[in-house]
Short mmCIF file of C-alpha atoms in Angstrom, two decimals:
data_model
loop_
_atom_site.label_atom_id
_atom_site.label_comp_id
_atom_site.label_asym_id
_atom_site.label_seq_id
_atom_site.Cartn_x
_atom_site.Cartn_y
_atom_site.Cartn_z
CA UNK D 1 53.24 65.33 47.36
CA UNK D 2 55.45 62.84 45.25
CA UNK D 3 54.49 60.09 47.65
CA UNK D 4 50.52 60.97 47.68
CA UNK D 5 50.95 60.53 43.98
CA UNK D 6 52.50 57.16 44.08
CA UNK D 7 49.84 55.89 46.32
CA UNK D 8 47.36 57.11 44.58
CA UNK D 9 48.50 55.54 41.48
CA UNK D 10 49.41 52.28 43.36
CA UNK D 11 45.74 52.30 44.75
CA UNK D 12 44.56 52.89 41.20
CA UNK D 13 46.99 50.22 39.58
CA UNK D 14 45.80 47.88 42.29
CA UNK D 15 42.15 48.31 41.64
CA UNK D 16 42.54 47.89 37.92
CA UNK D 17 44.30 44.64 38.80
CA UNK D 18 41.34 43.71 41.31
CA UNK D 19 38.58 44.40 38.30
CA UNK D 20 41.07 42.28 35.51
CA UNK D 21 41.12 39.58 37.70
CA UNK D 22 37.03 39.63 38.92
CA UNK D 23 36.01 40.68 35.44
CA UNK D 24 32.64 38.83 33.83
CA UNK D 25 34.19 35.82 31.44
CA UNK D 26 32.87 35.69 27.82
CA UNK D 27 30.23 33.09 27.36
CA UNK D 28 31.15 30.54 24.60
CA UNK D 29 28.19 29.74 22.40
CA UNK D 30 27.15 28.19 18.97
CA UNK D 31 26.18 30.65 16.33
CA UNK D 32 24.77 29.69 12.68
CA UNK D 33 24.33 32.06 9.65
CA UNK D 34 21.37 33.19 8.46
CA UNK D 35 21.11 31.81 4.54
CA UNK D 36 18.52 31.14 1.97
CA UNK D 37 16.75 27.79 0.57
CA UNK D 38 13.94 25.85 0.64
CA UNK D 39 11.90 26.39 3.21
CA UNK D 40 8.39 23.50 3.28
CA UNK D 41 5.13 23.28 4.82
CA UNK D 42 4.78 19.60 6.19
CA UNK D 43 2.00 17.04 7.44
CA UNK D 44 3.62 13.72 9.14
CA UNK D 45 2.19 11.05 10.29
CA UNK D 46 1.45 10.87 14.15
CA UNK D 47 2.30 6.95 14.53
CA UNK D 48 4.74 4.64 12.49
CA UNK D 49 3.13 3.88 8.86
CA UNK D 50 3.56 0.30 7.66
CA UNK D 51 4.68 -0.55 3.95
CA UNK D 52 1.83 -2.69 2.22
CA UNK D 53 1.33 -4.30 -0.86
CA UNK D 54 -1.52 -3.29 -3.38
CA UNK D 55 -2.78 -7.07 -3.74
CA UNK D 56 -2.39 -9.28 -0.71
CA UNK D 57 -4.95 -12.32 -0.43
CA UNK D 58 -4.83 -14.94 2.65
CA UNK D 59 -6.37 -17.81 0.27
CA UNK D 60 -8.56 -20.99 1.83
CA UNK D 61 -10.00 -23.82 0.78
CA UNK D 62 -13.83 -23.37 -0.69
CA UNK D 63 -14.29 -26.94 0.90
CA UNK D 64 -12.28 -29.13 3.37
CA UNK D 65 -10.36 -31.98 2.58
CA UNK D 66 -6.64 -33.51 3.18
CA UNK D 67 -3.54 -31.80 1.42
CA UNK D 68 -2.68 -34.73 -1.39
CA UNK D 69 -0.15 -32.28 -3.03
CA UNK D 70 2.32 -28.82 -1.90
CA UNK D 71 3.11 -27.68 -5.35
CA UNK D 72 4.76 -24.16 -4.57
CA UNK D 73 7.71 -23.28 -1.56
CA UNK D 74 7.76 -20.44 0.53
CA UNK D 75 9.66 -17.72 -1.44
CA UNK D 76 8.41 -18.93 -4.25
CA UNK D 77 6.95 -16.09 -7.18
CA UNK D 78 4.41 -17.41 -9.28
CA UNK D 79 1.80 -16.66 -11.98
CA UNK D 80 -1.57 -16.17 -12.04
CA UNK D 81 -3.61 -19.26 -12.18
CA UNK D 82 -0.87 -21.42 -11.08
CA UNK D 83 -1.91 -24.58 -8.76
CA UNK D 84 -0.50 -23.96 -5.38
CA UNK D 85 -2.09 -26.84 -3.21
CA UNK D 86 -4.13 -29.92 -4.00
CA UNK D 87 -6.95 -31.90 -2.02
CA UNK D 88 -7.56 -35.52 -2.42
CA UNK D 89 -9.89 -36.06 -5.06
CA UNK D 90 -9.72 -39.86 -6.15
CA UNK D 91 -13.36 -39.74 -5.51
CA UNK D 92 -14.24 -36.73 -7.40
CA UNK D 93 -12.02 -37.69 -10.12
CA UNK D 94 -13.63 -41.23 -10.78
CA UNK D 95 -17.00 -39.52 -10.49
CA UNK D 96 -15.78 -36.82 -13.89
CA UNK D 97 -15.02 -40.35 -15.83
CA UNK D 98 -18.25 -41.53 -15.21
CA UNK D 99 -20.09 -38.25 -15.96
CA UNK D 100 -18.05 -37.95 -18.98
CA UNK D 101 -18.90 -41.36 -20.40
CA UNK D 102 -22.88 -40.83 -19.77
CA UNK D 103 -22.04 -37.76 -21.87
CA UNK D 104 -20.55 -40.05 -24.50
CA UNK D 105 -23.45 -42.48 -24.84
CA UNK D 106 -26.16 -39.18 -24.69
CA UNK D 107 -24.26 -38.03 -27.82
CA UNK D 108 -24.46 -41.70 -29.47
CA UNK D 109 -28.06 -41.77 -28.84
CA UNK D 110 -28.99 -38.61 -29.79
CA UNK D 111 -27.15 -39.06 -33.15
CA UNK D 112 -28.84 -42.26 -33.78
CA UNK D 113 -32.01 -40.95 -32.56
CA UNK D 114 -31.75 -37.60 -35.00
CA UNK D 115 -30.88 -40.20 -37.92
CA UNK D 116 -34.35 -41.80 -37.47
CA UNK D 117 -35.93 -38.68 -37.41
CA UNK D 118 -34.54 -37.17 -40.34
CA UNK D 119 -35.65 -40.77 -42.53
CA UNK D 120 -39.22 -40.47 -41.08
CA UNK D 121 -39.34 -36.67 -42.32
CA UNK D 122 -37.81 -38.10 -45.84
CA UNK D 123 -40.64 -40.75 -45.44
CA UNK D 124 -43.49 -38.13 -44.85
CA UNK D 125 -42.04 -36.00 -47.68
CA UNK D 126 -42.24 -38.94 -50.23
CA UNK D 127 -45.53 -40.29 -48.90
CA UNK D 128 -46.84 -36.99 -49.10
CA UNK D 129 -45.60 -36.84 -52.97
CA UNK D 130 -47.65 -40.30 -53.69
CA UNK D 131 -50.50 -39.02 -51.58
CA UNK D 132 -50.69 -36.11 -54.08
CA UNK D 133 -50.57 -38.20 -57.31
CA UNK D 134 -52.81 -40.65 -55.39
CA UNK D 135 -50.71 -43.18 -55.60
CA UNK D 136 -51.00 -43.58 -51.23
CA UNK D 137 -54.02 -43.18 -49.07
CA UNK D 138 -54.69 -40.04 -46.37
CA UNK D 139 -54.10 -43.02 -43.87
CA UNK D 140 -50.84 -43.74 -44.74
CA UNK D 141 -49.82 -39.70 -45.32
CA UNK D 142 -51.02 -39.36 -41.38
CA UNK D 143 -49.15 -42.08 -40.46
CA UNK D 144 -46.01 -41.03 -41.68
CA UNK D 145 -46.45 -37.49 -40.98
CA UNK D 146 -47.17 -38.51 -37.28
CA UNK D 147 -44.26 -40.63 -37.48
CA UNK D 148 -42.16 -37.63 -38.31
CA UNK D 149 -43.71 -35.23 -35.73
CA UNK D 150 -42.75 -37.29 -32.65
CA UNK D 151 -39.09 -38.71 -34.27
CA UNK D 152 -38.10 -34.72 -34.07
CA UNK D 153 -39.52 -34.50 -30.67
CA UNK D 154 -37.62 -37.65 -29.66
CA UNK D 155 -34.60 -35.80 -31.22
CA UNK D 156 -34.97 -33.00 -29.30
CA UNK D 157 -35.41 -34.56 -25.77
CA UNK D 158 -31.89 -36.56 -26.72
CA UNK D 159 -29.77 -33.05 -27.23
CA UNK D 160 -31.61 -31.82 -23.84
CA UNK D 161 -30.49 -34.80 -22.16
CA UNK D 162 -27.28 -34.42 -24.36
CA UNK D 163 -27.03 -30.49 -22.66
CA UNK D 164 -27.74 -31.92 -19.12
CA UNK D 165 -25.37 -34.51 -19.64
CA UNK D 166 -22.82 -31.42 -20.77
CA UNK D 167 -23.85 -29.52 -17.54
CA UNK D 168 -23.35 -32.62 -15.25
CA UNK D 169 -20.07 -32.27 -16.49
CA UNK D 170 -19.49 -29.19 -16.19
CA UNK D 171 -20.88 -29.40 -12.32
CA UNK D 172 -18.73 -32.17 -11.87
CA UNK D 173 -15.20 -30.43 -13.24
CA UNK D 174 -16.06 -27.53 -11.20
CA UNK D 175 -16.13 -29.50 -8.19
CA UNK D 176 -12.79 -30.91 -9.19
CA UNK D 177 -11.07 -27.75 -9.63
CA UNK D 178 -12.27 -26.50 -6.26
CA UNK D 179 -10.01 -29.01 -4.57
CA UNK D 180 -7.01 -27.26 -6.22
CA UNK D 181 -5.75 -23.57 -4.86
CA UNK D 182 -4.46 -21.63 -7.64
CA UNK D 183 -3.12 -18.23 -7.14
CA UNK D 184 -5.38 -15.19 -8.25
CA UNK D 185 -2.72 -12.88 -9.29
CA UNK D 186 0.95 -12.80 -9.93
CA UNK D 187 3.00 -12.71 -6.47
CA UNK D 188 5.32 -14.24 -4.07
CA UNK D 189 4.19 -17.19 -1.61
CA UNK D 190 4.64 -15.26 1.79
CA UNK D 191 3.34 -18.55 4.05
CA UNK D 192 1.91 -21.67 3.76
CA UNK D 193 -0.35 -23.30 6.53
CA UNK D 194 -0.86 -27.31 6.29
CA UNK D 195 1.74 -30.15 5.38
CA UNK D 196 0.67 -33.45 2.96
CA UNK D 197 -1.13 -35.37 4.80
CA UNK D 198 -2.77 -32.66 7.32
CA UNK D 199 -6.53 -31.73 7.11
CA UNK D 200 -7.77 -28.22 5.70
CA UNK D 201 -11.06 -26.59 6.37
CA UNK D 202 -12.45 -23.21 4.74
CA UNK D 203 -12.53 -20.09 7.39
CA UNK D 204 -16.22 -19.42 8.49
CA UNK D 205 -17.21 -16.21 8.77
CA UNK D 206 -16.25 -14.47 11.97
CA UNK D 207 -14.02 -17.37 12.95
CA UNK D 208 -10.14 -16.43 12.27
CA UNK D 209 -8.46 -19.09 10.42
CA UNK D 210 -4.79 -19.47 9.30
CA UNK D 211 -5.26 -18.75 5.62
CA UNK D 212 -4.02 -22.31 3.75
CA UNK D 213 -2.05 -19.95 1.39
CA UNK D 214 -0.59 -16.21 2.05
CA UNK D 215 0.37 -14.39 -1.47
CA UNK D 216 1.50 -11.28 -1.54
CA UNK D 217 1.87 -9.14 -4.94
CA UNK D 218 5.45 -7.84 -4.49
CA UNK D 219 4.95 -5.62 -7.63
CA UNK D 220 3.06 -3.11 -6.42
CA UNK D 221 3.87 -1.53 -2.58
CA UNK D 222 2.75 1.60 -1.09
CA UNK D 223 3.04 2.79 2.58
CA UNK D 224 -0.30 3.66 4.50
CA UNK D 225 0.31 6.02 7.52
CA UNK D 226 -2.01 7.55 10.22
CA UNK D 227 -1.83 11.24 10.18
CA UNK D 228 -3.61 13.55 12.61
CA UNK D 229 -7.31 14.59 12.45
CA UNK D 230 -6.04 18.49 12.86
CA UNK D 231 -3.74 18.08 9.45
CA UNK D 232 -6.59 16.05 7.35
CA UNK D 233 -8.14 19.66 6.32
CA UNK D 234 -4.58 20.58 4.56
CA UNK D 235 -3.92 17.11 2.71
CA UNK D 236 -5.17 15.99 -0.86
CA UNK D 237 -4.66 13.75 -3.52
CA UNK D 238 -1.63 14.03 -5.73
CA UNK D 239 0.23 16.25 -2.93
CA UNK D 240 4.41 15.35 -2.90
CA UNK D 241 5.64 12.98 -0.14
CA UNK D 242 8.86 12.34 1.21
CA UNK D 243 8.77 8.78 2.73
CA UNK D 244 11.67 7.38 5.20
CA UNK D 245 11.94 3.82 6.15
CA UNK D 246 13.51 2.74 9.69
CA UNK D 247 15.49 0.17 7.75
CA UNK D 248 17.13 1.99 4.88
CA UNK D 249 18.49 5.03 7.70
CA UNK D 250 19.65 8.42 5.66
CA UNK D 251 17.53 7.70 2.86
CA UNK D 252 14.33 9.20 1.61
CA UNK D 253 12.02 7.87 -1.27
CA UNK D 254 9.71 10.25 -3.06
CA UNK D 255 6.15 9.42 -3.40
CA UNK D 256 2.59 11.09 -3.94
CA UNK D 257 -0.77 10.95 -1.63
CA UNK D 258 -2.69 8.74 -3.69
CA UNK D 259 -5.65 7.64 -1.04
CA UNK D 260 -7.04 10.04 2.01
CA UNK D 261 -9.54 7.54 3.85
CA UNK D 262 -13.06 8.85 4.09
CA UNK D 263 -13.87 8.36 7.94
CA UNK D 264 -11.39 9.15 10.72
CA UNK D 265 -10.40 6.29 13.14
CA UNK D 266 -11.51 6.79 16.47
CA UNK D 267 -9.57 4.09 18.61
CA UNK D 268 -9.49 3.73 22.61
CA UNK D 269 -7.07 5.88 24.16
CA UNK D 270 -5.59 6.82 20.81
CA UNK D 271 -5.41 10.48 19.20
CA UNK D 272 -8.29 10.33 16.37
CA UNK D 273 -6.20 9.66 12.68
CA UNK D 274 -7.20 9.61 9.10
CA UNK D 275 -5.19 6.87 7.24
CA UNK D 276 -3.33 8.54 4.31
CA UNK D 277 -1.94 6.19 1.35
CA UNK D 278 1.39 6.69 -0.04
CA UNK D 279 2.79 5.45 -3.34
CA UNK D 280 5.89 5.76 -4.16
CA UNK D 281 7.39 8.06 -7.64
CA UNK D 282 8.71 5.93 -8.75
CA UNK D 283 9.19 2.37 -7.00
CA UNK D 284 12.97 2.33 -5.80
CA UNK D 285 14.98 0.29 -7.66
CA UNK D 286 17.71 0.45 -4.98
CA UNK D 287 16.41 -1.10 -2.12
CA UNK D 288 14.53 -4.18 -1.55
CA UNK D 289 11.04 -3.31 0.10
CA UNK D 290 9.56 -5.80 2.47
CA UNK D 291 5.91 -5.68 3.20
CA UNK D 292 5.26 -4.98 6.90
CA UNK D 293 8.41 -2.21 7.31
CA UNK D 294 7.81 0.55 9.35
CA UNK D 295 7.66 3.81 7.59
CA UNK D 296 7.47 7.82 8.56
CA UNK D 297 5.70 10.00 5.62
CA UNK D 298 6.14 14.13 5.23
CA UNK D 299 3.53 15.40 3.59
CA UNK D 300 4.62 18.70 1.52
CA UNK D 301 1.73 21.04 1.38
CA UNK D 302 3.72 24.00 0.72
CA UNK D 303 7.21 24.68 -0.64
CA UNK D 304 8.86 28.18 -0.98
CA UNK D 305 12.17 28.01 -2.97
CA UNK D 306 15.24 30.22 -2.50
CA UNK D 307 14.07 32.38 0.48
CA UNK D 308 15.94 33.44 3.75
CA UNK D 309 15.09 30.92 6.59
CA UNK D 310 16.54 30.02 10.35
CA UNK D 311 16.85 26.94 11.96
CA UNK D 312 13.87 26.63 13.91
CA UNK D 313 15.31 25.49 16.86
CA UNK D 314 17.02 28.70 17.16
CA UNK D 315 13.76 30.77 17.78
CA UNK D 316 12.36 31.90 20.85
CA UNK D 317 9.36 33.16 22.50
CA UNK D 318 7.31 35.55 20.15
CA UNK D 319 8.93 34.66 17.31
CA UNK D 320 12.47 36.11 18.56
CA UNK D 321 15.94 35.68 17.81
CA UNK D 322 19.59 36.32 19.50
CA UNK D 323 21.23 38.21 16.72
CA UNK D 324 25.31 38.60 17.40
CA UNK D 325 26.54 41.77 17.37
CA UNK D 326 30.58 41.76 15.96
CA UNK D 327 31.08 45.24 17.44
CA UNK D 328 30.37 44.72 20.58
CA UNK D 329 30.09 41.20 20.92
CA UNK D 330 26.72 40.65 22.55
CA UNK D 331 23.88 39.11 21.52
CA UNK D 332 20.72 41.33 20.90
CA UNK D 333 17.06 40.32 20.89
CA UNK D 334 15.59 40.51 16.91
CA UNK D 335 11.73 40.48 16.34
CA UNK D 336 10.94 38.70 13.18
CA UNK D 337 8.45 37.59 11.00
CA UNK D 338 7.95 34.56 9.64
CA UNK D 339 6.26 32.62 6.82
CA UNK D 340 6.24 28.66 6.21
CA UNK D 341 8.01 26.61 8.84
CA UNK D 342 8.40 23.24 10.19
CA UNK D 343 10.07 21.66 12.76
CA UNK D 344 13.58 22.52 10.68
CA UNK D 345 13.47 25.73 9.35
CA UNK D 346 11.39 28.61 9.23
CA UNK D 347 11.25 31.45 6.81
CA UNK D 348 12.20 34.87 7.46
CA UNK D 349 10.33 37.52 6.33
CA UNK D 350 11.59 40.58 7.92
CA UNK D 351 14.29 41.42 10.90
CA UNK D 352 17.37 39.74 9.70
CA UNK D 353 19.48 39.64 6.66
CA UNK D 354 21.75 36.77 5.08
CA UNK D 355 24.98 36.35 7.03
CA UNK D 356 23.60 37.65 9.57
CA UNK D 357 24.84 35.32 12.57
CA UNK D 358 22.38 34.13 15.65
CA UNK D 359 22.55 32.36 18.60
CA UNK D 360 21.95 28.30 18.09
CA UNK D 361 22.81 26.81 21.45
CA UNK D 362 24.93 26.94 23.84
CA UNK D 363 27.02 24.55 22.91
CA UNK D 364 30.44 26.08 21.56
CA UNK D 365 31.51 22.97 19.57
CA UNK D 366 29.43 23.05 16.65
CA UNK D 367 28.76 25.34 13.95
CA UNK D 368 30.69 28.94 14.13
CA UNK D 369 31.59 29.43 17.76
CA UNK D 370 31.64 32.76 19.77
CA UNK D 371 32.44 33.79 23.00
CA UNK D 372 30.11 36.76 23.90
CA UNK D 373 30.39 39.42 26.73
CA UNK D 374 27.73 39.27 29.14
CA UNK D 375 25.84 42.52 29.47
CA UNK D 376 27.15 44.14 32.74
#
């Protein structure tokens, strides 16, 4: 009997060793707490937007001629109405002096010619005073009244020509100025096309021309982004932004929907967009914007402060989640529901509670790790 025992618990020791050795290992995974914050429902845009600036002209010549004169640098900021490029205009020039001293002698003449006029009304006046004491004939009242009719005609035809003289002028100074490219606004000179000496010519319509002068007014940039047809029903005016630029990585700017386009682009082989300006709240004093950078916008349409939420990588199917269980250390299936989400975080309504712990990946090395027994 002794000896039946001993096997028996030999047999038994043996098989416990057997199942130690062949048991199921734990399964390392990454777990993350459940906690509360901000939890926001976004709109982004669906290809890169592009930082612009709110004034950017491509300026040309009204009329062609040969660059006489560069007067600005690329790089260089100037003011409104500043001359940045002159045409040869010796011609036009010598033709203003001309104008300008027909102008002269029409204002000589007509002064001398208004003189006259006002002695033959002073003549008609005092003829008509010895006319009335009848000290002078009708014939010689006529006369001088006649005399004093067509001197203030003659007066008046020298100020017209006088005025056309002024407009010739004026025609003349006009033409002038047009051979001299002065900036419309305030700005920075982005690019210049033409060298002294070279020939410029105005763009014709439907032809694509170098402009002779890019200017770009660095005071005032916004970014203008393509965002989905699907999301254009959610967005308006005035809605918060959260704007990230490819060149300044780990920061965000803050800005505000201040255009929504009125047609949606329908391009080849591209998803339908509505273009969606962004300006920003306010301009960033810490980074130097260039027009042309790439940009990614997040439209906030929706913002719930202080509320439970889980990563939203960490749901599955149905709206599901692995919750850990310390007790037994498994992980058990939690239905939830949810509120606002995005592709970070999603809000919890019901199922869990805060420190609550579910499964993120797989991965043990980040976040709180676990090993977890698989269900036998």
């Amino acid at each position: 009997m002794k000896k039946l025992l001993t096997f028996l618990l030999l047999l038994i020791l043996a098989g416990m060793a057997l199942y130690w050795l062949n048991r199921p290992k734990p399964i390392e995974v990454s777990l993350t707490s459940v906690e509360t914050g901000v939890v926001e429902q976004l709109a982004a845009n669906s290809r890169a937007g592009t930082v612009r600036a709110c004034r950017r002209s491509r300026l040309s010549m009204p009329q062609g001629g040969r660059v006489e004169r560069l007067l600005v640098d690329e790089g260089d900021h100037v003011e409104q109405g500043q001359p940045l490029l002159e045409l040869w205009n010796a011609d036009l020039k010598a033709r203003l002096e001309e104008v300008a001293a027909t102008l002269k002698a029409r204002e000589i003449h007509t002064a001398a010619v208004c003189h006259s006029a006002a002695l033959a009304q002073r003549e008609a006046r005092r003829t008509e005073t010895l006319a009335h004491d009848r000290l002078a004939s009708d014939d010689l009242l006529d006369q001088r009244q006649t005399e004093a009719r067509r001197s203030a005609l003659a007066c008046e035809e020298a100020q017209a020509l006088t005025e056309q003289a002024h407009a010739t002028l004026k025609l003349h100074q006009v033409l002038l100025d047009n051979t001299t490219l002065k900036a419309p606004f305030a700005g920075v000179v982005a690019e210049i096309n033409g060298e002294v000496g070279e020939y410029v010519t105005p763009s014709p319509p439907g032809v694509p021309t170098p402009p002779a002068v890019d200017l770009i007014d660095d005071s005032c940039l916004y970014v203008r982004a393509p965002i989905d047809e699907v999301e254009a029903a959610r967005l308006a005016v005035g809605q918060p932004v959260r704007i990230t630029l490819d060149a300044f990585r780990g920061q965000s700017f803050a800005g505000e929907v201040s255009r929504i386009a009125p047609f949606v682009s329908e391009l080849e082989k591209q998803a339908r967009t509505v273009d969606v300006d962004v300006r920003f709240t306010p301009p960033p004093t810490d980074a130097h914007l260039l027009v042309g950078y790439s940009a990614d916008i997040e439209v906030i349409i929706q913002q719930h402060a202080d509320v439970l939420r889980v990563p939203t990588e960490t749901l599955l199917q149905n709206n599901r989640v692995l919750r850990y269980d310390d007790d037994s250390g498994t992980l058990q299936a939690v239905q939830l529901k949810t509120g606002l989400g995005n592709w970070t975080w999603t809000e919890v309504v019901e199922g869990l509670e805060a420190g609550d712990r579910i499964l993120r990946s797989l991965d043990s090395g980040a976040d709180d790790g676990a090993r977890v027994v698989p269900a036998p």
